[in-house]
Tab-separated table of C-alpha atoms and ligand atoms in Angstrom:
chain	number	residue	atom	x	y	z
T	1	MET	CA	-21.768	-2.937	12.581
T	2	SER	CA	-20.090	-3.205	15.835
T	3	THR	CA	-22.137	-3.309	19.332
T	4	SER	CA	-19.185	-2.842	21.540
T	5	PRO	CA	-20.031	-1.041	24.959
T	6	LYS	CA	-17.795	1.613	23.343
T	7	ASP	CA	-20.164	2.011	20.624
T	8	ILE	CA	-23.445	1.843	22.722
T	9	SER	CA	-22.095	4.549	25.240
T	10	VAL	CA	-21.317	7.144	22.365
T	11	ASP	CA	-24.449	6.255	20.110
T	12	ALA	CA	-26.767	6.681	22.995
T	13	ARG	CA	-25.731	10.365	23.849
T	14	PRO	CA	-28.472	13.052	22.965
T	15	LYS	CA	-27.223	15.689	20.633
T	16	ARG	CA	-27.298	18.350	23.324
T	17	GLN	CA	-24.029	17.373	24.631
T	18	GLN	CA	-21.953	20.213	25.504
T	19	THR	CA	-18.708	20.747	23.118
T	20	ALA	CA	-15.440	22.324	23.519
T	21	LYS	CA	-16.754	24.991	20.943
T	22	ASN	CA	-19.618	26.028	23.233
T	23	ILE	CA	-17.274	26.166	26.269
T	24	ARG	CA	-14.938	28.291	24.440
T	25	GLY	CA	-18.071	30.769	23.504
T	26	MET	CA	-18.734	31.199	27.284
T	27	LYS	CA	-15.655	33.495	27.823
T	28	GLY	CA	-16.994	36.596	29.772
T	29	THR	CA	-20.415	35.157	29.720
T	30	THR	CA	-21.748	32.691	32.556
T	31	PRO	CA	-19.578	31.100	35.010
T	32	ILE	CA	-18.642	27.758	33.590
T	33	VAL	CA	-18.844	24.881	36.367
T	34	CYS	CA	-16.952	21.987	36.100
T	35	LEU	CA	-15.947	18.534	38.545
T	36	THR	CA	-13.858	15.649	38.170
T	37	ALA	CA	-15.713	12.431	37.739
T	38	TYR	CA	-13.978	8.869	37.685
T	39	ILE	CA	-17.097	6.446	37.663
T	40	THR	CA	-20.701	6.161	36.270
T	41	PRO	CA	-22.873	6.698	38.708
T	42	MET	CA	-21.069	9.871	39.949
T	43	ALA	CA	-20.903	11.439	36.557
T	44	ALA	CA	-24.787	10.702	36.007
T	45	ARG	CA	-25.117	12.825	39.553
T	46	LEU	CA	-22.887	15.383	38.261
T	47	ASP	CA	-23.980	15.706	34.839
T	48	LYS	CA	-27.016	17.897	35.020
T	49	HIS	CA	-25.192	20.601	36.950
T	50	CYS	CA	-21.903	20.828	35.042
T	51	ASP	CA	-20.616	22.177	31.909
T	52	LEU	CA	-17.657	19.934	32.016
T	53	LEU	CA	-16.743	16.637	33.490
T	54	LEU	CA	-12.842	15.805	33.966
T	55	VAL	CA	-11.947	12.519	34.154
T	56	GLY	CA	-8.546	13.520	35.907
T	57	ASP	CA	-5.453	11.740	36.486
T	58	SER	CA	-6.355	12.889	40.320
T	59	VAL	CA	-7.909	9.314	39.818
T	60	GLY	CA	-4.749	7.820	40.921
T	61	MET	CA	-4.717	9.463	44.223
T	62	VAL	CA	-8.395	9.580	45.046
T	63	LEU	CA	-9.524	6.236	44.129
T	64	TYR	CA	-6.067	4.153	44.268
T	65	GLY	CA	-4.266	5.540	47.056
T	66	MET	CA	-1.351	6.811	45.108
T	67	GLU	CA	1.018	9.258	46.672
T	68	SER	CA	1.074	11.530	43.359
T	69	THR	CA	-0.747	11.404	39.809
T	70	LEU	CA	2.988	10.237	38.261
T	71	GLY	CA	1.592	6.385	38.458
T	72	VAL	CA	-1.539	6.906	36.503
T	73	ASP	CA	-1.326	4.901	33.065
T	74	LEU	CA	-3.287	5.710	29.790
T	75	ASP	CA	-5.428	2.174	30.243
T	76	THR	CA	-6.459	3.441	33.763
T	77	MET	CA	-7.740	7.034	32.097
T	78	ILE	CA	-9.522	5.069	29.282
T	79	ARG	CA	-11.193	2.755	31.676
T	80	HIS	CA	-12.491	5.789	33.899
T	81	GLY	CA	-13.332	7.708	30.761
T	82	ARG	CA	-15.512	5.033	29.537
T	83	ALA	CA	-17.391	5.102	32.782
T	84	VAL	CA	-17.720	8.625	32.798
T	85	CYS	CA	-19.077	8.925	29.395
T	86	ARG	CA	-21.800	6.368	30.217
T	87	GLY	CA	-23.064	8.679	32.779
T	88	ALA	CA	-22.580	11.786	31.046
T	89	LYS	CA	-25.439	12.985	28.605
T	90	GLN	CA	-24.938	16.806	28.779
T	91	ALA	CA	-21.509	18.051	30.021
T	92	LEU	CA	-18.427	17.887	28.032
T	93	VAL	CA	-16.370	14.769	29.235
T	94	VAL	CA	-12.505	15.720	29.138
T	95	ILE	CA	-9.965	13.171	29.602
T	96	ASP	CA	-6.940	14.206	31.352
T	97	LEU	CA	-3.533	12.790	29.436
T	98	PRO	CA	-1.275	11.047	32.214
T	99	PHE	CA	2.443	11.902	32.680
T	100	GLY	CA	4.466	9.980	30.138
T	101	THR	CA	1.770	9.934	27.581
T	102	TYR	CA	2.300	13.209	25.561
T	103	GLU	CA	5.707	14.916	26.726
T	104	GLU	CA	8.073	13.099	24.525
T	105	SER	CA	6.724	14.317	21.042
T	106	LYS	CA	3.776	15.484	19.431
T	107	GLU	CA	3.158	12.550	17.511
T	108	GLN	CA	3.212	10.647	20.703
T	109	ALA	CA	0.615	13.099	21.923
T	110	PHE	CA	-1.625	12.501	19.130
T	111	ARG	CA	-1.478	9.047	19.306
T	112	ASN	CA	-2.498	8.879	22.958
T	113	ALA	CA	-5.198	11.481	22.552
T	114	ALA	CA	-6.794	9.788	19.535
T	115	ARG	CA	-7.110	6.506	21.837
T	116	ALA	CA	-8.231	8.606	24.615
T	117	LEU	CA	-11.100	9.839	22.497
T	118	SER	CA	-11.746	7.236	20.154
T	119	GLU	CA	-11.901	4.411	23.119
T	120	THR	CA	-14.012	6.371	25.383
T	121	GLY	CA	-16.471	8.875	23.237
T	122	ALA	CA	-15.175	11.771	25.493
T	123	GLY	CA	-14.905	15.433	23.478
T	124	ALA	CA	-11.737	16.528	24.823
T	125	VAL	CA	-8.371	15.641	26.454
T	126	LYS	CA	-6.385	17.861	29.004
T	127	LEU	CA	-2.451	18.032	29.509
T	128	GLU	CA	-0.135	19.786	31.547
T	129	GLY	CA	2.555	22.528	30.572
T	130	GLY	CA	2.911	25.675	29.219
T	131	THR	CA	5.168	27.395	26.405
T	132	GLU	CA	7.055	23.941	26.037
T	133	MET	CA	3.827	22.240	25.011
T	134	ALA	CA	2.623	24.923	22.758
T	135	GLU	CA	3.369	23.150	19.748
T	136	THR	CA	1.875	20.011	20.801
T	137	VAL	CA	-1.400	21.587	21.653
T	138	ARG	CA	-1.165	23.394	18.081
T	139	PHE	CA	-0.539	19.866	16.389
T	140	LEU	CA	-3.391	18.404	18.122
T	141	THR	CA	-6.073	20.985	17.854
T	142	HIS	CA	-5.102	21.124	13.998
T	143	ARG	CA	-6.138	17.716	13.607
T	144	GLY	CA	-9.368	17.854	15.396
T	145	ILE	CA	-8.415	16.972	18.899
T	146	PRO	CA	-9.820	19.850	21.267
T	147	VAL	CA	-7.540	20.506	24.142
T	148	LEU	CA	-8.088	21.911	27.592
T	149	GLY	CA	-4.317	23.218	28.818
T	150	HIS	CA	-3.429	23.273	32.461
T	151	VAL	CA	-0.888	25.898	33.835
T	152	GLY	CA	0.397	27.250	37.397
T	153	LEU	CA	0.680	24.418	39.475
T	154	MET	CA	1.274	21.321	37.382
T	155	PRO	CA	0.865	18.165	39.726
T	156	GLN	CA	2.779	16.310	37.024
T	157	SER	CA	5.723	18.143	37.567
T	158	VAL	CA	5.486	18.013	41.487
T	159	HIS	CA	9.435	16.293	41.680
T	160	ALA	CA	10.707	19.745	39.163
T	161	HIS	CA	8.952	22.112	41.272
T	162	GLY	CA	9.600	20.615	44.664
T	163	GLY	CA	5.782	20.351	46.105
T	164	TYR	CA	2.520	21.688	45.452
T	165	GLY	CA	2.768	24.883	46.889
T	166	ALA	CA	0.789	28.072	45.265
T	167	ARG	CA	2.547	29.815	42.496
T	168	GLY	CA	3.166	33.606	41.558
T	169	ARG	CA	2.634	35.233	45.035
T	170	THR	CA	5.581	37.335	44.187
T	171	VAL	CA	5.431	39.810	41.235
T	172	ASP	CA	8.494	38.268	39.946
T	173	GLU	CA	7.106	34.676	39.526
T	174	TRP	CA	4.191	35.852	37.165
T	175	GLN	CA	5.680	36.335	33.870
T	176	PRO	CA	6.412	32.797	32.880
T	177	ILE	CA	3.050	31.849	34.071
T	178	ILE	CA	1.265	34.302	32.007
T	179	GLU	CA	3.112	33.363	28.988
T	180	ASP	CA	2.309	29.620	29.627
T	181	ALA	CA	-1.210	30.542	29.792
T	182	LYS	CA	-1.405	32.901	26.414
T	183	ALA	CA	1.078	30.415	24.620
T	184	ILE	CA	-1.403	27.728	25.011
T	185	ALA	CA	-4.387	29.985	24.266
T	186	GLU	CA	-2.730	31.008	21.062
T	187	ALA	CA	-1.915	27.539	20.077
T	188	GLY	CA	-5.356	26.564	20.085
T	189	ALA	CA	-6.618	25.288	23.348
T	190	PHE	CA	-10.547	26.295	24.066
T	191	ALA	CA	-9.889	26.690	27.712
T	192	VAL	CA	-6.933	26.665	30.183
T	193	VAL	CA	-7.059	25.147	33.713
T	194	LEU	CA	-5.470	27.888	36.249
T	195	GLU	CA	-4.134	25.690	39.432
T	196	GLY	CA	-2.956	27.065	42.580
T	197	VAL	CA	-2.044	30.855	41.814
T	198	ALA	CA	-2.332	33.967	43.658
T	199	GLU	CA	-5.669	36.208	43.331
T	200	PRO	CA	-4.116	39.135	41.342
T	201	LEU	CA	-2.290	36.734	38.943
T	202	ALA	CA	-5.550	34.993	38.205
T	203	ARG	CA	-7.194	38.156	37.475
T	204	LYS	CA	-4.483	39.120	35.165
T	205	ILE	CA	-4.502	36.099	33.464
T	206	THR	CA	-8.313	36.065	33.061
T	207	GLN	CA	-8.213	39.402	31.679
T	208	GLU	CA	-5.646	38.670	29.069
T	209	VAL	CA	-6.133	35.044	27.774
T	210	PRO	CA	-8.971	35.027	25.186
T	211	VAL	CA	-10.252	31.605	26.161
T	212	PRO	CA	-11.852	30.656	29.370
T	213	VAL	CA	-9.662	30.155	32.389
T	214	ILE	CA	-10.835	27.511	34.654
T	215	GLY	CA	-9.639	27.897	38.158
T	216	ILE	CA	-8.586	25.609	41.114
T	217	GLY	CA	-7.139	27.138	43.801
T	218	ALA	CA	-6.902	30.351	41.402
T	219	SER	CA	-9.847	32.784	43.429
T	220	HIS	CA	-13.175	33.681	41.983
T	221	GLU	CA	-11.370	35.997	39.446
T	222	CYS	CA	-11.345	33.398	36.883
T	223	ASP	CA	-14.272	32.292	34.241
T	224	GLY	CA	-15.063	29.074	35.757
T	225	GLN	CA	-14.100	26.768	38.720
T	226	ILE	CA	-13.223	22.971	38.968
T	227	LEU	CA	-12.972	20.958	42.087
T	228	VAL	CA	-11.916	17.412	42.675
T	229	THR	CA	-15.555	15.872	43.639
T	230	GLU	CA	-14.421	13.687	46.459
T	231	ASP	CA	-12.526	17.018	47.988
T	232	MET	CA	-15.621	18.910	48.074
T	233	LEU	CA	-18.050	16.196	49.143
T	234	GLY	CA	-15.712	15.650	52.176
T	235	LEU	CA	-14.632	12.209	50.909
T	236	PHE	CA	-11.189	12.694	50.325
T	237	ALA	CA	-8.620	12.919	53.405
T	238	ILE	CA	-6.470	15.792	52.123
T	239	ASN	CA	-8.075	19.339	52.309
T	240	PRO	CA	-6.165	21.914	50.571
T	241	LYS	CA	-6.943	25.756	51.468
T	242	PHE	CA	-8.646	26.297	48.323
T	243	VAL	CA	-11.283	23.437	48.834
T	244	LYS	CA	-14.642	24.249	50.379
T	245	ARG	CA	-16.405	21.080	51.629
T	246	PHE	CA	-19.861	21.272	50.339
T	247	ALA	CA	-20.731	17.709	52.182
T	248	GLU	CA	-19.019	15.600	54.754
T	249	ILE	CA	-19.854	12.341	53.079
T	250	GLY	CA	-16.912	10.721	54.592
T	251	ARG	CA	-18.379	11.031	58.052
T	252	ASP	CA	-21.862	10.070	56.772
T	253	ILE	CA	-20.042	6.818	55.317
T	254	GLU	CA	-18.530	6.293	58.562
T	255	GLY	CA	-21.936	6.546	60.283
T	256	ALA	CA	-23.490	4.349	58.397
T	257	ILE	CA	-20.859	1.756	58.271
T	258	GLU	CA	-21.099	1.822	62.162
T	259	ALA	CA	-24.476	1.188	61.779
T	260	TYR	CA	-24.550	-1.583	59.510
T	261	ALA	CA	-21.758	-3.310	61.779
T	262	GLY	CA	-24.052	-2.971	64.782
T	263	GLU	CA	-27.048	-4.398	63.288
T	264	VAL	CA	-25.153	-7.277	61.748
T	265	ARG	CA	-23.849	-7.906	65.202
T	266	SER	CA	-27.007	-7.737	66.908
T	267	ARG	CA	-28.866	-9.461	64.054
T	268	ALA	CA	-31.319	-6.667	63.600
T	269	PHE	CA	-30.181	-6.790	59.958
T	270	PRO	CA	-31.564	-8.442	57.627
T	271	ALA	CA	-35.091	-7.878	58.961
T	272	GLU	CA	-38.261	-9.132	57.642
T	273	GLU	CA	-38.557	-7.052	54.889
T	274	HIS	CA	-35.306	-7.965	53.615
T	275	THR	CA	-35.908	-11.542	53.636
T	276	TYR	CA	-37.246	-13.870	50.559
T	277	LYS	CA	-39.851	-16.257	51.458
T	278	MET	CA	-40.599	-19.296	49.634
T	279	ARG	CA	-42.909	-19.066	46.906
T	280	GLY	CA	-46.488	-19.714	47.999
T	281	ALA	CA	-45.760	-19.997	51.436
T	282	ASN	CA	-48.413	-18.457	54.101
T	283	SER	CA	-46.121	-17.026	56.282
S	1	KIV	O1	-6.481	15.753	37.946
S	1	KIV	C1	-7.460	16.455	38.276
S	1	KIV	O2	-8.061	15.745	39.082
S	1	KIV	C2	-7.024	17.908	37.848
S	1	KIV	C3	-7.847	18.863	38.158
S	1	KIV	C4	-7.595	19.170	39.628
S	1	KIV	C5	-7.965	20.319	37.568
S	1	KIV	O3	-6.167	17.788	37.026
């Protein structure tokens, strides 16, 4: 039997791990708590508080300094997916399928989604798109791959839409977004991320779609919420309107680095307690 790191991380997980089916069943019960994660130590800290951890393609912007998510590739997602699965014991881990890895055909989507699950140990994939992706979502879910949809503002379509502005702020924009959410749910998605839409539209979609709607910039009307962890911790420079900063980790890091630099320059660090002595030495 293989003992690759992949096998160890999957086998080590206890049975109480959250599943896509459980998340689907949370519609209309308790609010679903979701955050992004890209690395093991962060996943381990988030895990016990979250129902779902998303290895988002936002990793490209947050960790790699990219201008958009479009440059992220599947190998990067798999690498971070493995890291997150090593840290997550109870939350459902979902891997984002990056731009260009699922849109061409349902077969391409299956091939890459299967890699994302089998090489990481994650429990589901996420893909962006509405009615045009419904057939693909059906193909994946009928073949054992749980899918989290993503409609409304879709960052991988930033060029087609001409920016990251909120959607559905006038009623004439509503219908296609409602149809997108319904099509993805009807195709078998266990839940749908709804990003960057006005509150009344979020309320209507949440009421009319039979699976949980996970909001980001989509008001409190949704069945659950997701944020990029680095945004809500104050670690990422961009601060959209919908992000509440629950900490100012970026400021704390700068303070710590300034203190470290000062102590290195003044020779206050390392002190006695950080210094190895020779074995058997008296002093
Ligand atoms: O990539 C990501 O982090 C996401 C969330 C913001 C929903 O898609």
